[in-house]
PDB file of C-alpha atoms in Angstrom:
ATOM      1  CA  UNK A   1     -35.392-193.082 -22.279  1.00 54.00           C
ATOM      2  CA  UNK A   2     -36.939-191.282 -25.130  1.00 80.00           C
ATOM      3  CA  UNK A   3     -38.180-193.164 -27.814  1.00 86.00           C
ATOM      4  CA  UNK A   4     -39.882-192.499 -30.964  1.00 92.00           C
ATOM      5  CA  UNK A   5     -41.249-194.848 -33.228  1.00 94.00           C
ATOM      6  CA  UNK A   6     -41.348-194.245 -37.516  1.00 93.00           C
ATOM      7  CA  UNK A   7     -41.723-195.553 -40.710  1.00 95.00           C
ATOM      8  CA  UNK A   8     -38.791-196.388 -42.394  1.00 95.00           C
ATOM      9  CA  UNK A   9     -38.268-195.642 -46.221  1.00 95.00           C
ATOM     10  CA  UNK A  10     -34.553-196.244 -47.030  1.00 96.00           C
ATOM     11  CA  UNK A  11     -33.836-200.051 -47.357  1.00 97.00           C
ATOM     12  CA  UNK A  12     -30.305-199.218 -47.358  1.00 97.00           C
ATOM     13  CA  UNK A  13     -30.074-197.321 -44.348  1.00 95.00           C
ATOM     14  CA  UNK A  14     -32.365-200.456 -42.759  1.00 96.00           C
ATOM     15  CA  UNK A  15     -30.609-203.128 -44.357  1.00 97.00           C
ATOM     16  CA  UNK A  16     -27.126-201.447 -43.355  1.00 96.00           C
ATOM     17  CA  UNK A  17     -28.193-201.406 -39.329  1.00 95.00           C
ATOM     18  CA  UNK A  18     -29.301-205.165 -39.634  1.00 97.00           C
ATOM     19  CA  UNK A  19     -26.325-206.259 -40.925  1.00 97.00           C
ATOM     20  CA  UNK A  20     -23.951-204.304 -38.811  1.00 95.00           C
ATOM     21  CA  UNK A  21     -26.266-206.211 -35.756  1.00 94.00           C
ATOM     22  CA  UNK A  22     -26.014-209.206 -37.109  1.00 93.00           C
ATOM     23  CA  UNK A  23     -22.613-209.657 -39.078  1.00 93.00           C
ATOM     24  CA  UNK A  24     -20.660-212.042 -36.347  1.00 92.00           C
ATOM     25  CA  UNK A  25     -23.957-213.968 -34.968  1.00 93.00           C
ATOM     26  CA  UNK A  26     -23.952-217.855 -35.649  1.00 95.00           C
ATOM     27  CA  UNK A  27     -26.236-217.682 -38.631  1.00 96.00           C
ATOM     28  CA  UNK A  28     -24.380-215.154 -40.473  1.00 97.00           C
ATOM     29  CA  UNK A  29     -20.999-217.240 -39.563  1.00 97.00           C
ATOM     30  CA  UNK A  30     -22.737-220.328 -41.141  1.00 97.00           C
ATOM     31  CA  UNK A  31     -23.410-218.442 -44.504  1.00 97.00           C
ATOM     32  CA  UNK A  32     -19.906-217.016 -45.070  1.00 98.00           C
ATOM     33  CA  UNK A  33     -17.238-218.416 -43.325  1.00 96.00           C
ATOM     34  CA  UNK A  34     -14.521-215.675 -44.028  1.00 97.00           C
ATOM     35  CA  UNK A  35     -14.937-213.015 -41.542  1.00 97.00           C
ATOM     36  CA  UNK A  36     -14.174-209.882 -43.423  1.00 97.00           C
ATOM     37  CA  UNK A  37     -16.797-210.859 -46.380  1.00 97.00           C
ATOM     38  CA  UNK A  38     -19.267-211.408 -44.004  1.00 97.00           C
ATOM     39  CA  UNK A  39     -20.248-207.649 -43.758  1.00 97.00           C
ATOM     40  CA  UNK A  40     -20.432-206.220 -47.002  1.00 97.00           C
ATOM     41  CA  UNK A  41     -22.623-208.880 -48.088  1.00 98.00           C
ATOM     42  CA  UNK A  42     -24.961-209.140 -45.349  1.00 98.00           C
ATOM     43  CA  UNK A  43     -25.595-205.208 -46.090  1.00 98.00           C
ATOM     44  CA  UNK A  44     -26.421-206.429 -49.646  1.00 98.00           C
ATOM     45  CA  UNK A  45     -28.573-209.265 -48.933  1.00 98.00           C
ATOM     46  CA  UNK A  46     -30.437-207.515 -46.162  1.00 98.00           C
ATOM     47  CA  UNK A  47     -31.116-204.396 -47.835  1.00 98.00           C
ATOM     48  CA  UNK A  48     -32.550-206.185 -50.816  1.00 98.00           C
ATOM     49  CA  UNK A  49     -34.931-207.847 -48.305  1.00 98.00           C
ATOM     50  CA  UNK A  50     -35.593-204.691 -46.629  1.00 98.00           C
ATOM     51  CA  UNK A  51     -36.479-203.053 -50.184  1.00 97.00           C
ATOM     52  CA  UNK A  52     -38.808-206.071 -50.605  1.00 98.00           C
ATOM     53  CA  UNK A  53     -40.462-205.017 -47.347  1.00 97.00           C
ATOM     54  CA  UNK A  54     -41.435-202.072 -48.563  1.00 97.00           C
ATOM     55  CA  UNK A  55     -43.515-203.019 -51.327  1.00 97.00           C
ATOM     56  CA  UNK A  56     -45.030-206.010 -49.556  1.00 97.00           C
ATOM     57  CA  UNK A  57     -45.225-205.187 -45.673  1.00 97.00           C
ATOM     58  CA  UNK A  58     -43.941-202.779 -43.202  1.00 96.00           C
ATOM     59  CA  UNK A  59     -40.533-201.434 -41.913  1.00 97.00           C
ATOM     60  CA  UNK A  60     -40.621-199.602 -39.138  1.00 97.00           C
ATOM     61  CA  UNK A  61     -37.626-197.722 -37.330  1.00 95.00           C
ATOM     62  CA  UNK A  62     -36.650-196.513 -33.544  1.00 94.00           C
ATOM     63  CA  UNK A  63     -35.176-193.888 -32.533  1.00 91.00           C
ATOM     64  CA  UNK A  64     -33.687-193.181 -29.136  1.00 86.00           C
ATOM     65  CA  UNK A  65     -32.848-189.597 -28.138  1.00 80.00           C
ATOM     66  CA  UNK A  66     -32.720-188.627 -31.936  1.00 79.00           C
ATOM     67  CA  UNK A  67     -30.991-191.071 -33.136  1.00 83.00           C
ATOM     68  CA  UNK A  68     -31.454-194.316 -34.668  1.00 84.00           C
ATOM     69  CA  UNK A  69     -31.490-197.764 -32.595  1.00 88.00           C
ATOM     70  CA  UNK A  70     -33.253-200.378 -34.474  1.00 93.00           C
ATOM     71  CA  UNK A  71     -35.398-201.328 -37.105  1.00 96.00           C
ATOM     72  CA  UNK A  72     -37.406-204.247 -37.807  1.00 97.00           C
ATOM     73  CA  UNK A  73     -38.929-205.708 -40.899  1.00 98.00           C
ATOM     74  CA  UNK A  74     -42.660-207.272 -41.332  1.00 98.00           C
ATOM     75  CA  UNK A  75     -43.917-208.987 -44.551  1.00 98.00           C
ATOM     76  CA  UNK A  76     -48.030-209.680 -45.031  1.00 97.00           C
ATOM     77  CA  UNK A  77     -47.393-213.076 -45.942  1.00 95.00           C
ATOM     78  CA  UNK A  78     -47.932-214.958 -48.592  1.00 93.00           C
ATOM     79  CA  UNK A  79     -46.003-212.521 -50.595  1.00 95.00           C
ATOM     80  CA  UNK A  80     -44.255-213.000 -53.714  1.00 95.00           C
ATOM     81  CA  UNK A  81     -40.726-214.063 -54.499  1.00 94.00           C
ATOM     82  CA  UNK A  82     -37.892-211.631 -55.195  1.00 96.00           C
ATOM     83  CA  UNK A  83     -37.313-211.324 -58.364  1.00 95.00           C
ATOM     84  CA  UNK A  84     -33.788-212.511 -59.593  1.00 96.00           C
ATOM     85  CA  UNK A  85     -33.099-213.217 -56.090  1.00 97.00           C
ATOM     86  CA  UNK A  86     -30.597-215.784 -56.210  1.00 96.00           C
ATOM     87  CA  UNK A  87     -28.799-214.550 -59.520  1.00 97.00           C
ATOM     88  CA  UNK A  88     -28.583-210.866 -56.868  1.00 97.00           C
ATOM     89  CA  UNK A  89     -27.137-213.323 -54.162  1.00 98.00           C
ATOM     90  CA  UNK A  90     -24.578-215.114 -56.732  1.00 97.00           C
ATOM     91  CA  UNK A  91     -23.343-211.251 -57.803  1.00 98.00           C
ATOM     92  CA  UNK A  92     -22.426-210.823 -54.190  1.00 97.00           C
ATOM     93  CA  UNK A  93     -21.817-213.774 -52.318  1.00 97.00           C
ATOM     94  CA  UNK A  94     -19.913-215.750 -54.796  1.00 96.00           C
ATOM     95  CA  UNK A  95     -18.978-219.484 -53.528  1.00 96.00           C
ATOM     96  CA  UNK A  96     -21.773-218.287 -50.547  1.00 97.00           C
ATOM     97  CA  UNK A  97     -24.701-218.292 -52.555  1.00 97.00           C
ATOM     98  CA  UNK A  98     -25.243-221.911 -52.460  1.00 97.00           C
ATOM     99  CA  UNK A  99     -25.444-221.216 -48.426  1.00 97.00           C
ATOM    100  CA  UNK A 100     -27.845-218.443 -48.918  1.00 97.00           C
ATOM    101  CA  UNK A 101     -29.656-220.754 -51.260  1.00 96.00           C
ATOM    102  CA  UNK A 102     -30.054-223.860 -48.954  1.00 96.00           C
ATOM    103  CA  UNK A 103     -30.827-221.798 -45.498  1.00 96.00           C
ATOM    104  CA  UNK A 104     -34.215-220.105 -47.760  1.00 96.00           C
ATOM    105  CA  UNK A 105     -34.877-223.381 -49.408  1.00 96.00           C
ATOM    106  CA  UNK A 106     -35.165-225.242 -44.969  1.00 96.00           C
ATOM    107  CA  UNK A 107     -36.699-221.916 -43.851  1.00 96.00           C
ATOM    108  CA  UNK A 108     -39.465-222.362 -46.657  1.00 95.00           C
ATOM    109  CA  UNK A 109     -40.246-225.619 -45.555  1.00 95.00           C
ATOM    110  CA  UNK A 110     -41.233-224.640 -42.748  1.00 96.00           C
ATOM    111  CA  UNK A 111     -42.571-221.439 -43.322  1.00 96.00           C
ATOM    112  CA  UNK A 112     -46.663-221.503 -42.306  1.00 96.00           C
ATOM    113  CA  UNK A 113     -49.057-221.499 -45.504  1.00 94.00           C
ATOM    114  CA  UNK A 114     -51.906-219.660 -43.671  1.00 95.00           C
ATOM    115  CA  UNK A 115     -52.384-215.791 -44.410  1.00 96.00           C
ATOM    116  CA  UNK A 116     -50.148-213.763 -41.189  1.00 98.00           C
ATOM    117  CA  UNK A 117     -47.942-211.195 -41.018  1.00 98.00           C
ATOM    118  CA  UNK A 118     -44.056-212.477 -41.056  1.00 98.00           C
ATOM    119  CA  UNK A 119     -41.445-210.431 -39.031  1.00 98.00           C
ATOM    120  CA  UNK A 120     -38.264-211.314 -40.805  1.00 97.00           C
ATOM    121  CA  UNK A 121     -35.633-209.182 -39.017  1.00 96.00           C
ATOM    122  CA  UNK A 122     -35.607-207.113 -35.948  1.00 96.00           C
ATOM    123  CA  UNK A 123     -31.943-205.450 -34.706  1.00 94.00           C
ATOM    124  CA  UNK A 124     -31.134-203.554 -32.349  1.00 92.00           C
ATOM    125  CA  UNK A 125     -27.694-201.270 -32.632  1.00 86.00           C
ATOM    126  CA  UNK A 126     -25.016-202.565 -31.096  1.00 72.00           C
ATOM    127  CA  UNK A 127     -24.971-201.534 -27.125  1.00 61.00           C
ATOM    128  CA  UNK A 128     -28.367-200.517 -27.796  1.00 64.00           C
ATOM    129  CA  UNK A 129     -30.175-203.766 -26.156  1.00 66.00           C
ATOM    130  CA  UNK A 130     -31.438-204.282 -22.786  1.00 61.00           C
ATOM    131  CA  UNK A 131     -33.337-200.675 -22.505  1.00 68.00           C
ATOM    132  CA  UNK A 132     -37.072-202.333 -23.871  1.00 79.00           C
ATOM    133  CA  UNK A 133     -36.593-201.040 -27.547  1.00 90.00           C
ATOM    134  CA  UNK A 134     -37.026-204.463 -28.987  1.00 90.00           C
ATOM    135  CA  UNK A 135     -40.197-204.777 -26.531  1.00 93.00           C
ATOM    136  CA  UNK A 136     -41.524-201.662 -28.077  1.00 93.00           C
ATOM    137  CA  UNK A 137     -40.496-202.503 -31.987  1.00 94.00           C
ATOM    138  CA  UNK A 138     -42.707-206.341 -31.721  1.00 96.00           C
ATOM    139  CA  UNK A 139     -45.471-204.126 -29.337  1.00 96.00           C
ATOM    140  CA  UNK A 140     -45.707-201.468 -32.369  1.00 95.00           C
ATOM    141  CA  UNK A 141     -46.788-204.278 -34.731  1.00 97.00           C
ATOM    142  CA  UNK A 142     -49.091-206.247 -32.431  1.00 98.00           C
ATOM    143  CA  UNK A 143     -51.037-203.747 -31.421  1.00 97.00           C
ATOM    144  CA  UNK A 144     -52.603-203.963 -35.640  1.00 96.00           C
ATOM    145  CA  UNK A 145     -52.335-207.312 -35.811  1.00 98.00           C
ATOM    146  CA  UNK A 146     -54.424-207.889 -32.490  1.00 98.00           C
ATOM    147  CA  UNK A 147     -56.544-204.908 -33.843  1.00 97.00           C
ATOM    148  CA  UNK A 148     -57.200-206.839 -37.545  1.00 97.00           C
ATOM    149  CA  UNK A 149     -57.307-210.258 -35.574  1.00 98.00           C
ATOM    150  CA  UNK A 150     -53.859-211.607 -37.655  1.00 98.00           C
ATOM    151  CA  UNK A 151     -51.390-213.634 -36.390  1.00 98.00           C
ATOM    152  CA  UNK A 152     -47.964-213.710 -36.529  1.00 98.00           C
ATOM    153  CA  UNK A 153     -44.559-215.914 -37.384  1.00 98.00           C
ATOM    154  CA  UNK A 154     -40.999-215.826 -37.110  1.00 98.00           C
ATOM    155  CA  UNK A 155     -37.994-218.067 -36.576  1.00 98.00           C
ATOM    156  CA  UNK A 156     -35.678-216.575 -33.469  1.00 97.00           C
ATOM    157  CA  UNK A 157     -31.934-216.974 -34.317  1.00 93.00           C
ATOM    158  CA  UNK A 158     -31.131-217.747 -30.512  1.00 92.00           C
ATOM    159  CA  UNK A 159     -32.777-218.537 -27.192  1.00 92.00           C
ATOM    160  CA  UNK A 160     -32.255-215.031 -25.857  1.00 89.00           C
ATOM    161  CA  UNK A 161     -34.616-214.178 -28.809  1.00 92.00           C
ATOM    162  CA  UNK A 162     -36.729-216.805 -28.265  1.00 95.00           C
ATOM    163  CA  UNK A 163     -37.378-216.035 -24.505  1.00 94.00           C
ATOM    164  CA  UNK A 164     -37.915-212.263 -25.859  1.00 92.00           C
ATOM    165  CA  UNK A 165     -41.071-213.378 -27.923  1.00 96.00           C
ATOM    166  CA  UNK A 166     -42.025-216.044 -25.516  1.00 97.00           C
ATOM    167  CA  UNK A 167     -43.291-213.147 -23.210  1.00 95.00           C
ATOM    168  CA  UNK A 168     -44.894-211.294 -25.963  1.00 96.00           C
ATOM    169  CA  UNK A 169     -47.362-214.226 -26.849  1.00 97.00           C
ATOM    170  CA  UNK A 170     -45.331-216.364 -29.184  1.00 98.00           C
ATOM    171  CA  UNK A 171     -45.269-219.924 -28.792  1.00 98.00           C
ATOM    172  CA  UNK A 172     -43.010-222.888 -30.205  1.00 98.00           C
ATOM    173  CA  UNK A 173     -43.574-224.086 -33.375  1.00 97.00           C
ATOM    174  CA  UNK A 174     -43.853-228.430 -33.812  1.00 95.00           C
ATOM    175  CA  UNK A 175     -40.231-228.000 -35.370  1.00 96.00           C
ATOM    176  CA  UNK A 176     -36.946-226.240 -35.640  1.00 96.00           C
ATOM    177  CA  UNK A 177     -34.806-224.988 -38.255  1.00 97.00           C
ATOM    178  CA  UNK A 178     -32.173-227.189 -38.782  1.00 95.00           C
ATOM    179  CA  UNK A 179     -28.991-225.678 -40.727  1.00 94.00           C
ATOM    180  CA  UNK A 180     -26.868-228.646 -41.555  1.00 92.00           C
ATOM    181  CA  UNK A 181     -23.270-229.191 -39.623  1.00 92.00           C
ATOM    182  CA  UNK A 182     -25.075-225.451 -38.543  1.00 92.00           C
ATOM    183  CA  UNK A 183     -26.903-223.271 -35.654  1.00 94.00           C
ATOM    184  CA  UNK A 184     -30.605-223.961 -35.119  1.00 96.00           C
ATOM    185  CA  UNK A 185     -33.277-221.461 -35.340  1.00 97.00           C
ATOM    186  CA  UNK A 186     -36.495-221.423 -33.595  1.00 98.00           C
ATOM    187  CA  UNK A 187     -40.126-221.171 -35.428  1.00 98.00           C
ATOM    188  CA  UNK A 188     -42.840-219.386 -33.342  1.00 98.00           C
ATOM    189  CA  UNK A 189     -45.823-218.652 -34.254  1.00 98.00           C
ATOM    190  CA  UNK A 190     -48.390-216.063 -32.359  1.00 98.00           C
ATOM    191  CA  UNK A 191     -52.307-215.633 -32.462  1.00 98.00           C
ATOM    192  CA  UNK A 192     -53.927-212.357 -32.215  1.00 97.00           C
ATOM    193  CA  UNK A 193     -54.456-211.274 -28.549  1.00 92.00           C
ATOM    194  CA  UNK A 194     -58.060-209.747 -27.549  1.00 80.00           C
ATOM    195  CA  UNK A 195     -57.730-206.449 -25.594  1.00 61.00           C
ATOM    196  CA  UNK A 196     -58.481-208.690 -22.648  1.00 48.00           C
ATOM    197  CA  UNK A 197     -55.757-211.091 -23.317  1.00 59.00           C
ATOM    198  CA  UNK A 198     -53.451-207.910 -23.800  1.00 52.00           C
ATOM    199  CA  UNK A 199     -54.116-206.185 -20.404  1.00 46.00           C
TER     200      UNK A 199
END
């Protein structure tokens, strides 16, 4: 496998991969019920969040032979709020944006207050998992944060994920994200590793 690691510019082209990853997984199923909306709007909601990314963190891309695999999306947290976000999500989402609304409004609850860098979204193309490009995506991004001494949060949309980060040094958070009559995420949190700690 030949794998090459780069910054990624182009929200849309980021935002566009996430969504095609994630269009039929539980969460997005909870947030729009009709199947065929369920694409075109995750592309809109996602690339909006990858644009955000840019400004206030770091999206990074893989490529595997040449071409693109995955992409994943860091904020330095706290960062600020999008502006217009909901009025963006109630031009595209419609009856959904009330969804969209409520799943921020339980993820910000438990969202950590102290400074750490938040990885909101990491996707891997479809038949594209399985070959260690996720590994090498999160192990990109750790090696700074172990580097600056920063930790690290996210909420894992399934336990596959979760048992992905459990190896790289993430750890369960006190409680879990609880969509109602929905799926349940997982919040992990992970503390810098010392070179030590690493090898």
């Amino acid at each position: 496998m030949t794998a090459e690691i780069t910054r990624v510019t182009d929200a849309a082209l980021a935002g566009g991969l996430i969504a095609e990853t994630f269009h039929t997984d539980e969460i997005t199923r909870w947030l729009i019920p009709r199947a065929e909306d369920r694409l075109p709007m995750q592309r809109r909601f996602f690339t909006m969040w990858a644009g955000h990314a840019l400004e206030h963190g770091d999206v990074y891309g893989i490529h595997e032979s040449g071409e693109p695999a995955g992409v994943a999306v860091w904020f330095t947290a706290p960062f600020p709020e999008i502006a217009g976000e909901q009025e963006a999500i109630a031009s595209f989402a419609g009856d959904n944006a009330e969804r969209y609304r409520l799943f921020g409004e339980v993820a910000g609850k438990l969202h950590p207050e102290q400074p750490h860098h938040y990885l909101a979204f990491i996707a891997l193309e479809r038949g594209r998992t399985g070959r260690g490009l996720g590994s090498l995506l999160l192990e990109e991004h750790h090696r700074r944060l172990d580097a600056e001494g920063i930790p690290a949060y996210l909420e894992a949309s399934s336990e596959a994920s979760r048992r992905l980060y459990l190896r790289h040094g993430y750890v369960d958070m006190p409680e879990l994200l609880r969509l109602p009559d929905g799926p349940v995420m997982y919040p992990m949190w992970r503390e810098p590793r010392s070179s030590a700690q690493a090898g």
